[in-house]
Tab-separated table of C-alpha atoms in Angstrom:
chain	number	residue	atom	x	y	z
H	1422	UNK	CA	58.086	85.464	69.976
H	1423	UNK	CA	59.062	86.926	66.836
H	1424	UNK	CA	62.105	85.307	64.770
H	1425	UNK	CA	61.193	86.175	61.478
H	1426	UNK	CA	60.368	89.122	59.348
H	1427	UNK	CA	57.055	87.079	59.012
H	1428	UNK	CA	56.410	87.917	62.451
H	1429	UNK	CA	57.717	91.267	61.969
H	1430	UNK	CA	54.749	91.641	59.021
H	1431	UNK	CA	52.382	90.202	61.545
H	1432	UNK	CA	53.191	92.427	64.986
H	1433	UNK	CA	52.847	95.881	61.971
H	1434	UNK	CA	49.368	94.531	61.062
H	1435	UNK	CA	48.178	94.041	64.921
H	1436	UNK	CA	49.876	97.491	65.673
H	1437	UNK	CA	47.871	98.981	62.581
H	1438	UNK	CA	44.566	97.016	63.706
H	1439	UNK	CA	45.356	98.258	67.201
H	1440	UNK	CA	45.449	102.235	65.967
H	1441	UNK	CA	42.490	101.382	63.852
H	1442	UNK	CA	39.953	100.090	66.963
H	1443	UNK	CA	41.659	103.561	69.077
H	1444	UNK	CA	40.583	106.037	65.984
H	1445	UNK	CA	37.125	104.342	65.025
H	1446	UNK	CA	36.204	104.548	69.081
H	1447	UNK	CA	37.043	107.681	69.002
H	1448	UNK	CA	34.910	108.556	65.860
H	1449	UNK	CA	31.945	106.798	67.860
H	1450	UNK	CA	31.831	109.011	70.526
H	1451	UNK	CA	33.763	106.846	72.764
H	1452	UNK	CA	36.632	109.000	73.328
H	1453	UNK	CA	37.423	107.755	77.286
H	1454	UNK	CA	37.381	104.301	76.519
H	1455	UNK	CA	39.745	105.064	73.322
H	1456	UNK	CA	42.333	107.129	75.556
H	1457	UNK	CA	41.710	104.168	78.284
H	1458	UNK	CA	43.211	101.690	75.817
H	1459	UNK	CA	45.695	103.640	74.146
H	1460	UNK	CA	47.487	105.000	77.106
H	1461	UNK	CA	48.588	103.357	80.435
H	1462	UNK	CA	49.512	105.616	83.571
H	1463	UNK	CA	52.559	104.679	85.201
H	1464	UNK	CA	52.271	102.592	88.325
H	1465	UNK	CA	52.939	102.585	91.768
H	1466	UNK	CA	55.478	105.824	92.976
H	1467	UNK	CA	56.816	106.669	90.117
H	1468	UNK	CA	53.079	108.017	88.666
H	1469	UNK	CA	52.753	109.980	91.604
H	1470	UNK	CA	55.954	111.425	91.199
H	1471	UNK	CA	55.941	112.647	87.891
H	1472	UNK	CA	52.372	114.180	88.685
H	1473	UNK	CA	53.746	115.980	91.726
H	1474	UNK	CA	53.454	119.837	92.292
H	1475	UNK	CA	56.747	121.640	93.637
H	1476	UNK	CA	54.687	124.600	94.404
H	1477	UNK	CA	54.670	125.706	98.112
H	1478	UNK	CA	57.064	122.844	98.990
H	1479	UNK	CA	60.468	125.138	98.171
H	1480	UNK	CA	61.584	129.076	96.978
H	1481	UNK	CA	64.613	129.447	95.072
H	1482	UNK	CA	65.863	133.474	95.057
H	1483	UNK	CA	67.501	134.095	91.518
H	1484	UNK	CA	70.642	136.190	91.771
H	1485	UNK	CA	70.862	139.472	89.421
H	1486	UNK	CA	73.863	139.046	87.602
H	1487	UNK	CA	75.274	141.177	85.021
H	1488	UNK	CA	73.758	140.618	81.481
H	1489	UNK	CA	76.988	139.340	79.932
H	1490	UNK	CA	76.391	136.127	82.036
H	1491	UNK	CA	73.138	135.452	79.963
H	1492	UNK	CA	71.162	137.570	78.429
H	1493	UNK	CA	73.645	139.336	76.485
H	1494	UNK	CA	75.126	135.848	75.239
H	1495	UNK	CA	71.793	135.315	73.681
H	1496	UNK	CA	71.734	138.337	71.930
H	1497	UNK	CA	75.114	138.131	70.839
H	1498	UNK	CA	74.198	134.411	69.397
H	1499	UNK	CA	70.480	133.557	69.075
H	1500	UNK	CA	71.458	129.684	68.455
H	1501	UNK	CA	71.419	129.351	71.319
H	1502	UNK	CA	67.819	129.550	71.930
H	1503	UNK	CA	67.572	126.428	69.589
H	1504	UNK	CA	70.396	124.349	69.873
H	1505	UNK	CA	70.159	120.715	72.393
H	1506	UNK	CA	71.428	122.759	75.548
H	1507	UNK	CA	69.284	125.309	75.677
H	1508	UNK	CA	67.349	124.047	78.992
H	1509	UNK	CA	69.782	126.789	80.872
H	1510	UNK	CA	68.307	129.602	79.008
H	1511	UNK	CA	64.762	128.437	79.296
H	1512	UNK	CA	65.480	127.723	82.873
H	1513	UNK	CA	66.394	131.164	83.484
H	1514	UNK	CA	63.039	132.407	81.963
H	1515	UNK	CA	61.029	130.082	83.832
H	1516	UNK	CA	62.050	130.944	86.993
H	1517	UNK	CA	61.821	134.514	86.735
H	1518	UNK	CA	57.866	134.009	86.558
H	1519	UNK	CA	57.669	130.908	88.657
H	1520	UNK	CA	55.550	130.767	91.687
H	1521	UNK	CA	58.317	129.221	93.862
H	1522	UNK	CA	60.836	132.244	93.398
H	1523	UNK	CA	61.205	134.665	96.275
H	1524	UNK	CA	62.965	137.648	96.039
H	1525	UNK	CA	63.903	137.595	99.427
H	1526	UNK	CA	66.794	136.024	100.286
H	1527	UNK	CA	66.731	135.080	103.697
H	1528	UNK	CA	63.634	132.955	103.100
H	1529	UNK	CA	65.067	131.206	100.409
H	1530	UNK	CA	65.555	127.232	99.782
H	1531	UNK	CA	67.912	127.457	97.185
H	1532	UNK	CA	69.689	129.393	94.786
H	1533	UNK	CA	69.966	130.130	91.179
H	1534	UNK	CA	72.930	131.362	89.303
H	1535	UNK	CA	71.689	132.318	85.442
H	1536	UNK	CA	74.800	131.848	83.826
H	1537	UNK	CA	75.181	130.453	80.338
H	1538	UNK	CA	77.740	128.017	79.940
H	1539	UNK	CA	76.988	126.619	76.708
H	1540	UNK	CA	75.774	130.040	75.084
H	1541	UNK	CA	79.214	130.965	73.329
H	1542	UNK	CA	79.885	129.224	70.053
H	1543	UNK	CA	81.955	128.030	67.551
H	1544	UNK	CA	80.982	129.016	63.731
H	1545	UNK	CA	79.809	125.359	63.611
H	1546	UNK	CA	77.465	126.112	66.744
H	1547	UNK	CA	79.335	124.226	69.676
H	1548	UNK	CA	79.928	125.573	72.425
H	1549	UNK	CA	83.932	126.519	73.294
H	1550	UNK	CA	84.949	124.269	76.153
H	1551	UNK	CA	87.776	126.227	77.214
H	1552	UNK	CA	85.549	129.335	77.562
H	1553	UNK	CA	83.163	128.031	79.617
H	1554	UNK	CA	84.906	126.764	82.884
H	1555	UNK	CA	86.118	130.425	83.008
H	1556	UNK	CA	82.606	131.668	82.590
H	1557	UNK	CA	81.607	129.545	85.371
H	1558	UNK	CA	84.225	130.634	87.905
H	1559	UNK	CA	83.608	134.227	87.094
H	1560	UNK	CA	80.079	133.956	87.799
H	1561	UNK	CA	80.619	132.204	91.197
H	1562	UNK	CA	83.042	134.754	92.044
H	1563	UNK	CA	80.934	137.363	91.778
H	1564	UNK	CA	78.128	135.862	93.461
H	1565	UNK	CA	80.272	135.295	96.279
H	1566	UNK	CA	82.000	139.092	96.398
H	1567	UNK	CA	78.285	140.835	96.209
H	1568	UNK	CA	75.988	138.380	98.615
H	1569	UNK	CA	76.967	136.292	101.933
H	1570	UNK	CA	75.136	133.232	100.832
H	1571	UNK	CA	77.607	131.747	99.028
H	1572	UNK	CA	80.075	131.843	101.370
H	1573	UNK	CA	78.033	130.645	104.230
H	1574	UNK	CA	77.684	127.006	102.599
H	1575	UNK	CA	80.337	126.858	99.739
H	1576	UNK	CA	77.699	126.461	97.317
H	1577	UNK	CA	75.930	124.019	99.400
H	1578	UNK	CA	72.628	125.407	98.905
H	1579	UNK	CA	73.431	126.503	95.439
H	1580	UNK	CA	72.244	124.884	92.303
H	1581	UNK	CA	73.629	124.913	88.582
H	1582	UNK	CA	72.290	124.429	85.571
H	1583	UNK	CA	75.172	122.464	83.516
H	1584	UNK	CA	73.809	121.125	80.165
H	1585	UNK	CA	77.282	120.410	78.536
H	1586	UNK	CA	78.071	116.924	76.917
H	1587	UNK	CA	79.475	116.190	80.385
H	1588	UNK	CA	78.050	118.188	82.675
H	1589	UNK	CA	80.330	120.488	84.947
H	1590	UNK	CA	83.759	118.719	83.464
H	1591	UNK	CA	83.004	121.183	80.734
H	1592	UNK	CA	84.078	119.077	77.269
H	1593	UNK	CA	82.560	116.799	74.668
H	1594	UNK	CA	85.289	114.530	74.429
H	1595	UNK	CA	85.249	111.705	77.446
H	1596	UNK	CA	88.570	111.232	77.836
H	1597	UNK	CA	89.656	115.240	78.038
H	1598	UNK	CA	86.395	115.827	79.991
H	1599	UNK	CA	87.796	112.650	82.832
H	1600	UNK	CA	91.156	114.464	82.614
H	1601	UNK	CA	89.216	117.443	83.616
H	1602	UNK	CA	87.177	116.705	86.574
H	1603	UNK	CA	84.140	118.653	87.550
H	1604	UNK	CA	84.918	122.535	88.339
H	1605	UNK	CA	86.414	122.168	92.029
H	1606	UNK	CA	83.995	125.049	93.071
H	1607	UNK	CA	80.998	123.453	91.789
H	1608	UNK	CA	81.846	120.251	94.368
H	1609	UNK	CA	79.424	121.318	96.838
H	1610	UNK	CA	76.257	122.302	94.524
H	1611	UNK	CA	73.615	120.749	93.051
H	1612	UNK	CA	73.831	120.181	89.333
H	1613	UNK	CA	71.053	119.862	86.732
H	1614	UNK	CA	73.054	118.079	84.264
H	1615	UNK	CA	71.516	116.169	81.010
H	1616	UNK	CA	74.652	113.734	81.216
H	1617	UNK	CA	74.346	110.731	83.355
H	1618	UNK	CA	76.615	107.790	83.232
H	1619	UNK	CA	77.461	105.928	86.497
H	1620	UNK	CA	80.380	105.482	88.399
H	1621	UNK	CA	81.793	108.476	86.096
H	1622	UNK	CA	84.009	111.464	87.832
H	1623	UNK	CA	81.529	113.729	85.628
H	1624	UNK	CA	78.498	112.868	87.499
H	1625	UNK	CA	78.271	114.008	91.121
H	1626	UNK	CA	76.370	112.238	93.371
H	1627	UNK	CA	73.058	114.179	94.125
H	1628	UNK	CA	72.481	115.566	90.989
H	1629	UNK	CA	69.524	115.714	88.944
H	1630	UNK	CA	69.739	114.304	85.981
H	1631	UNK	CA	67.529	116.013	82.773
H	1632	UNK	CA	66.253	115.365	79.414
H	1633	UNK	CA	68.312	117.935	76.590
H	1634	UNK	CA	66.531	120.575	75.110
H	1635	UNK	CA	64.063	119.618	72.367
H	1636	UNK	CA	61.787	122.888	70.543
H	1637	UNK	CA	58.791	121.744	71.651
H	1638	UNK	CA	57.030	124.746	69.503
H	1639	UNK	CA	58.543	122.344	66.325
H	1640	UNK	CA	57.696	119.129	67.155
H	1641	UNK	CA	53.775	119.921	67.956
H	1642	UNK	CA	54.054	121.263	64.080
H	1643	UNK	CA	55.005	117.943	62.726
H	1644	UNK	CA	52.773	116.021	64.455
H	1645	UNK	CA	50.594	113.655	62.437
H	1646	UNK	CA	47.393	111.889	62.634
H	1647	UNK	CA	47.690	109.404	65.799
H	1648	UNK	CA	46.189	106.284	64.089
H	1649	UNK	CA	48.937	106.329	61.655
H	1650	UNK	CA	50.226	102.947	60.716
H	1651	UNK	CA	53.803	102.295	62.454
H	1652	UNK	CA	55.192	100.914	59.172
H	1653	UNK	CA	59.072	101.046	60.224
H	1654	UNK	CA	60.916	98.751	62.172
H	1655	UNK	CA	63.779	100.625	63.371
H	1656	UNK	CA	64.751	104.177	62.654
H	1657	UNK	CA	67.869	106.383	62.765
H	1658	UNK	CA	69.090	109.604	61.360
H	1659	UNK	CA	72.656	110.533	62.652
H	1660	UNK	CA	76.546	110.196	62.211
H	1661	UNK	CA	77.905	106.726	62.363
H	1662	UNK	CA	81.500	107.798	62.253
H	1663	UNK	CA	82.886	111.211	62.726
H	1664	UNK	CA	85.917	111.451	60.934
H	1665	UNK	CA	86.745	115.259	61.970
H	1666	UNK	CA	87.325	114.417	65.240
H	1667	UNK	CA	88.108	110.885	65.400
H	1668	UNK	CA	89.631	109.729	62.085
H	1669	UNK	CA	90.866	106.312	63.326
H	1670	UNK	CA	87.293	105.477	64.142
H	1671	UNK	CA	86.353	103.699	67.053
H	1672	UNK	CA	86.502	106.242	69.608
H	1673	UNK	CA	83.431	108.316	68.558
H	1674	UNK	CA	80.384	106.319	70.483
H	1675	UNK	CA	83.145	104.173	71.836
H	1676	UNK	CA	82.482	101.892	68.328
H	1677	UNK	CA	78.573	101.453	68.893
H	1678	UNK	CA	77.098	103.394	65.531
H	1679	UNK	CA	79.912	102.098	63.520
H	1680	UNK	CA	79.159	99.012	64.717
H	1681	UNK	CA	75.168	99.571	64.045
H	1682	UNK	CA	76.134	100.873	60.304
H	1683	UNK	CA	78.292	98.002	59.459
H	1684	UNK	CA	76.095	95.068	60.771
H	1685	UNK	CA	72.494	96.475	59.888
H	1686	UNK	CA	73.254	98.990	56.554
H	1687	UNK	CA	71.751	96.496	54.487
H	1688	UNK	CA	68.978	95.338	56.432
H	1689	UNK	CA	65.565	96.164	55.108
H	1690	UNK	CA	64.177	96.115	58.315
H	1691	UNK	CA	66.239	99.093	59.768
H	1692	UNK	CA	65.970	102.173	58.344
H	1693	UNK	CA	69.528	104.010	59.172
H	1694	UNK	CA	71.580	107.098	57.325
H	1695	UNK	CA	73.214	110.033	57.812
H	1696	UNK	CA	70.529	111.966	56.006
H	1697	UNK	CA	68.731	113.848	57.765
H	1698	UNK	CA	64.903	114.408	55.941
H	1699	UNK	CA	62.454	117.440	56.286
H	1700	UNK	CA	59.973	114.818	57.321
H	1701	UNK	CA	62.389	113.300	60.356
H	1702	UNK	CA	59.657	114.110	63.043
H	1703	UNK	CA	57.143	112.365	60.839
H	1704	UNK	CA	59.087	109.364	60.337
H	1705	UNK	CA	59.788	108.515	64.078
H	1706	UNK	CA	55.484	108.798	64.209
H	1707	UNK	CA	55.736	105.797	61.940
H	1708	UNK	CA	58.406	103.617	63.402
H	1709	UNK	CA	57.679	101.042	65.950
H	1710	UNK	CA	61.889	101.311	67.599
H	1711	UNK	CA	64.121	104.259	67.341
H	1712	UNK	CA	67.459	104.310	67.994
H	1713	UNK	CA	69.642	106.269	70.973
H	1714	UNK	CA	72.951	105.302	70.710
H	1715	UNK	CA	75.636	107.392	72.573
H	1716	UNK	CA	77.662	109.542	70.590
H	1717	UNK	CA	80.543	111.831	72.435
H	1718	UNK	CA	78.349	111.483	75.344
H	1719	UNK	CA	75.566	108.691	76.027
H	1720	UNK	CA	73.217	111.516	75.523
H	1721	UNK	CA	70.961	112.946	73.068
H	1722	UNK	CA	67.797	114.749	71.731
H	1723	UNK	CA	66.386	111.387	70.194
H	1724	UNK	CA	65.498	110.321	73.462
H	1725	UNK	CA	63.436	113.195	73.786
H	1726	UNK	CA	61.797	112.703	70.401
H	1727	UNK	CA	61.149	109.365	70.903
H	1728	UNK	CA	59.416	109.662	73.973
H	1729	UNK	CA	57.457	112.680	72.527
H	1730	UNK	CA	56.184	110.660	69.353
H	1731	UNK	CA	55.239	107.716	71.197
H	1732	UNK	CA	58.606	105.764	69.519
H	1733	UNK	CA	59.707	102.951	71.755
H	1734	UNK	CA	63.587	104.173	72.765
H	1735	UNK	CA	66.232	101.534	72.262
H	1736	UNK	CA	68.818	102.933	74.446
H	1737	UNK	CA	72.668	101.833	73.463
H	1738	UNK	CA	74.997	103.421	75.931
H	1739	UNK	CA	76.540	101.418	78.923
H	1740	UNK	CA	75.329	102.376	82.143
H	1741	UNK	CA	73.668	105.484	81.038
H	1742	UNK	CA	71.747	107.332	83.879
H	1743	UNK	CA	68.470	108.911	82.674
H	1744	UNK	CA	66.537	111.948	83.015
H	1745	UNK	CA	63.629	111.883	86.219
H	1746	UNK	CA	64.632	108.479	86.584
H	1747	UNK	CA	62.626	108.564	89.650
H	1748	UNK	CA	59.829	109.389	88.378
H	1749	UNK	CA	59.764	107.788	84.324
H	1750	UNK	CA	60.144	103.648	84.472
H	1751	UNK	CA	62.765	103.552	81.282
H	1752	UNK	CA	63.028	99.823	81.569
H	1753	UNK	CA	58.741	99.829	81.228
H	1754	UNK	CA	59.535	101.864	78.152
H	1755	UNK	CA	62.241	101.602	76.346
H	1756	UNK	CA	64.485	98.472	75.397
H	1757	UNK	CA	68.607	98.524	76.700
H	1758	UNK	CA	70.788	96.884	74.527
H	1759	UNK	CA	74.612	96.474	75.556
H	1760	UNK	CA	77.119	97.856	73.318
H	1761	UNK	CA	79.059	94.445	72.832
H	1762	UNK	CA	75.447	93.442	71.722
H	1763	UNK	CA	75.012	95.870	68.759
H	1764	UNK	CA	74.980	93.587	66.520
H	1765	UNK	CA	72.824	90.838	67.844
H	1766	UNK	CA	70.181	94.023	67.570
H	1767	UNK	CA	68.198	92.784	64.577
H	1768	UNK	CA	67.304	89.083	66.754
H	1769	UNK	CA	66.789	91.138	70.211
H	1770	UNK	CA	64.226	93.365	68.684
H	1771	UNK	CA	62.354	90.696	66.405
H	1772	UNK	CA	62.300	88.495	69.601
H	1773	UNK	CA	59.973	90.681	71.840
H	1774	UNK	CA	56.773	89.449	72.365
H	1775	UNK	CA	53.748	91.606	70.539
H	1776	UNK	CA	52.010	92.581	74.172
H	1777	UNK	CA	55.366	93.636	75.556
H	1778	UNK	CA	55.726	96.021	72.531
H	1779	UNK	CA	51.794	97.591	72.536
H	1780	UNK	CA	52.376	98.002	76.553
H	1781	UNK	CA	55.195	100.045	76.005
H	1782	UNK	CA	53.116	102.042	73.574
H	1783	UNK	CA	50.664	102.679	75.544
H	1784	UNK	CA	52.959	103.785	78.830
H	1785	UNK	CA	54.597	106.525	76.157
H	1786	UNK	CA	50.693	107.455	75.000
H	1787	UNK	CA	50.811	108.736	78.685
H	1788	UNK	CA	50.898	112.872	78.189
H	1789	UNK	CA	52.445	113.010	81.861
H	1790	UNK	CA	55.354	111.173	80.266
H	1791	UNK	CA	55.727	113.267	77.055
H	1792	UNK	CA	55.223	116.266	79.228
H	1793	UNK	CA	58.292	115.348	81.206
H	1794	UNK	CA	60.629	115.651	78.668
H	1795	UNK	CA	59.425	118.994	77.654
H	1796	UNK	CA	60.544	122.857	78.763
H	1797	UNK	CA	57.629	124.632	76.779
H	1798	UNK	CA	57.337	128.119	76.693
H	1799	UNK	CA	55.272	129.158	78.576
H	1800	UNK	CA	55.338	126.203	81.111
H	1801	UNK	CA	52.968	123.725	81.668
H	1802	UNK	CA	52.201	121.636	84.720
H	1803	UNK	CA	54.210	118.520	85.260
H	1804	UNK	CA	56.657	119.532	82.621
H	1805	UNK	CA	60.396	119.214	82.626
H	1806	UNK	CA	61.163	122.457	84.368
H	1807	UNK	CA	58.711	120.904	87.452
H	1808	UNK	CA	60.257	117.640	87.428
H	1809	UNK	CA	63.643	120.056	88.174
H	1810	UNK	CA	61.940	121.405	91.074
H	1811	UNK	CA	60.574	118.291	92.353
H	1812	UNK	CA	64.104	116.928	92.508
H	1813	UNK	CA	65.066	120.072	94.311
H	1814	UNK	CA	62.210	119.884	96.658
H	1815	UNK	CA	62.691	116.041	97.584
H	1816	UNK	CA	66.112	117.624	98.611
H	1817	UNK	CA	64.852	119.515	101.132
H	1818	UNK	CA	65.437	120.310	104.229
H	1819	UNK	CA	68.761	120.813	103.872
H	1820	UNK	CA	71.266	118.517	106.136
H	1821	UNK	CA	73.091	121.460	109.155
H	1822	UNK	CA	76.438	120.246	107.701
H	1823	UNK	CA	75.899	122.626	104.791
H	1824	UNK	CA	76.243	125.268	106.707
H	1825	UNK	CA	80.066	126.179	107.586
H	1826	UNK	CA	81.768	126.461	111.306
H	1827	UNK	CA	83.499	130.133	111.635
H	1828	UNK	CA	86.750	129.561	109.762
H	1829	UNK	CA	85.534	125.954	107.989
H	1830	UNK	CA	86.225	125.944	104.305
H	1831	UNK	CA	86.040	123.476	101.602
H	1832	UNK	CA	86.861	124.969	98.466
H	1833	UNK	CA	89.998	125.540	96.747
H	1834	UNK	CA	89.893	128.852	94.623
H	1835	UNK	CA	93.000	127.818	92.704
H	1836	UNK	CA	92.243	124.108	92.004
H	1837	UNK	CA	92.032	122.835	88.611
H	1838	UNK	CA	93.644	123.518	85.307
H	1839	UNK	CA	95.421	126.579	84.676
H	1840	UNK	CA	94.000	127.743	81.778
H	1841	UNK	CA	90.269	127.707	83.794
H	1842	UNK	CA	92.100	130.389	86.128
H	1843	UNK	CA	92.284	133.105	83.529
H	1844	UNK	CA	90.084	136.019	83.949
H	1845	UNK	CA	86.414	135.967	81.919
């Protein structure tokens, strides 16, 4: 155990001796027995799950909608290629090209709608929440006016791509997003969502949950040399408060950053601000713990980035849900801390034992893992778009009470709030 920043000096010098003996065997020659020690594939069913293939196990037909569902969006507002939801644009492309789309119909496992929820922004770059319900509905309508496939299951068969703050409840705000509900016409689809909390009305049940858009393109550019010392303890760039729209405080992250500012500010061993440095990427190379904390949602890129540079996630967001769950072993991983316990952070983290810290290292040296998290362009195997389709494959065959009795309806075209109702 390590109570002291002694200790803490001691577990950066066996991490640096550690990265040493990797690069030097590698130098020798001995580049297997160097990736042997420095990485650790993930056991039992979860390793063979993130190292599936969906191809050949399910088609998905894409329907052709009209280009100011998508592509015109993007045109209109190129941010959207770059901003944290951008996994339902790069969707889109991928499938297009993919080897399980068929463009026939009536052999199909599933299908796509390529609309872009999140693609119309505010001059700050967020997307309009009241726009994109309506966006939503318009598409689903159409779908269902031009083809009978909608209205054979009520969407059973259907599955969404939904990357907002709270999935299909459309907001970034929790308690407006509750008050909202998911879309009543979405109730019967699959969602790819990147929000995950449990026992929340935004999260279905059967959906799959995803990691949030990362550029993948800029985080290969940053990389650094791999036997680079971890010299920081704990590392954060981000808000702590966000006094535009919460100016009480203690709503925004439900008190959890404000709470990590206040207590650990002053700490030499944490390394937190609101800046937000050209050499960020670099950085979490060199830290041993980076932080997640929820913000509006329990969400964000840094889990990606973490993951990515080998950065051991400390995840602070009650009951958070995580992307591929099935298939990455988060609690191997990363380290959970409780909200309430925000402030007993500094002792939790100096407390782990040294070989419980390089094993999680080596599980995130796994390039399945960082893979996972990523939607590169073009695609690579066992990426994040596959993991999508494995989830939709492990779905299949569908159950017969998908499809609807002569008559048999579920939806309600009028349900929800009023302003969702108004024509797109």
């Amino acid at each position: 155990m390590m109570g002291s920043r002694t200790g803490w000096a001691l577990l950066l010098a066996a991490v640096s001796l550690s990265a040493v003996v990797l690069a030097a065997a590698a130098d020798s020659g001995d580049a297997d027995r160097a990736a042997e020690q420095h990485s650790e594939r993930i056991s039992g069913s979860a390793g063979d799950v993130l190292e599936d293939n969906p191809v050949g196990r399910l088609k998905v037909f894409i329907y052709d909608l009209p280009r100011k569902y998508n592509k015109k969006m993007v045109t209109k507002d190129p941010r959207c290629l770059s901003h944290m939801f951008a996994a339902e644009i790069f969707m889109h492309r991928f499938l297009l090209s993919s080897a399980v789309r068929t463009l026939n119909p009536k052999e199909a496992d599933w299908f796509y709608t390529p609309v872009y929820t999140t693609c119309d922004l505010t001059p700050a770059g967020l997307p309009l929440p009241f726009k994109s319900p309506r966006v939503m509905r318009s598409a689903i309508q159409y779908i269902s006016h031009k083809w009978p496939f909608w209205n054979r299951t009520d969407g059973a068969d259907h599955f969404f791509v939904v990357p907002h703050d709270f999935g299909a409840c459309f907001h970034y705000q929790e308690e407006k997003a509750i008050e909202r509900g998911i879309l009543p016409l979405l109730q019967r689809s699959t969602l790819v969502q990147t929000f995950g909390q449990e026992n929340h009305v935004c999260l279905k049940e059967g959906s799959i949950i995803i990691p949030p858009y990362a550029p993948p393109q800029k985080m290969q550019a940053h990389l650094i040399p791999p036997d680079t010392p971890r010299s920081i303890f704990v590392y954060f760039r981000g808000l702590f408060y966000d006094t535009g729209n919460d100016p009480e405080g203690g709503y925004y992250a439900r008190g959890a950053r404000a709470s990590l500012w206040e207590n650990f500010k002053n700490n030499p061993l944490f390394d937190i601000s609101t800046d937000h440095p050209p050499t960020y990427y670099e950085d979490m190379q060199r830290a041993v713990f980076c932080l997640c904390p929820l913000g509006w949602a329990p969400w964000s890129p840094r889990l990606v980035e973490a993951v990515v540079f080998g950065c051991i996630p400390v995840i602070i967001a009650d009951d958070i849900v995580l992307p591929f769950a099935d298939a990455i072993p988060w609690e191997e991983i990363g380290v959970f801390v409780e909200e309430k316990d925000v402030p007993k952070l500094d002792t939790i983290l100096t407390s782990m034992p040294i070989d419980d810290i390089l094993r999680k290292q080596r599980l995130l040296a796994n390039p399945s893992m960082k893979q996972a998290m990523l939607f590169p362009q073009p695609a690579q195997p066992r990426d994040a778009f596959h993991q999508i389709l494995n989830g939709l494959a492990r779905k299949l065959p569908h159950p017969e009470g998908v499809y609807l009795q002569p008559g048999e309806k579920h939806l309600n075209w009028t349900a929800g709030p009023v302003g969702d109702l108004k024509a797109w």
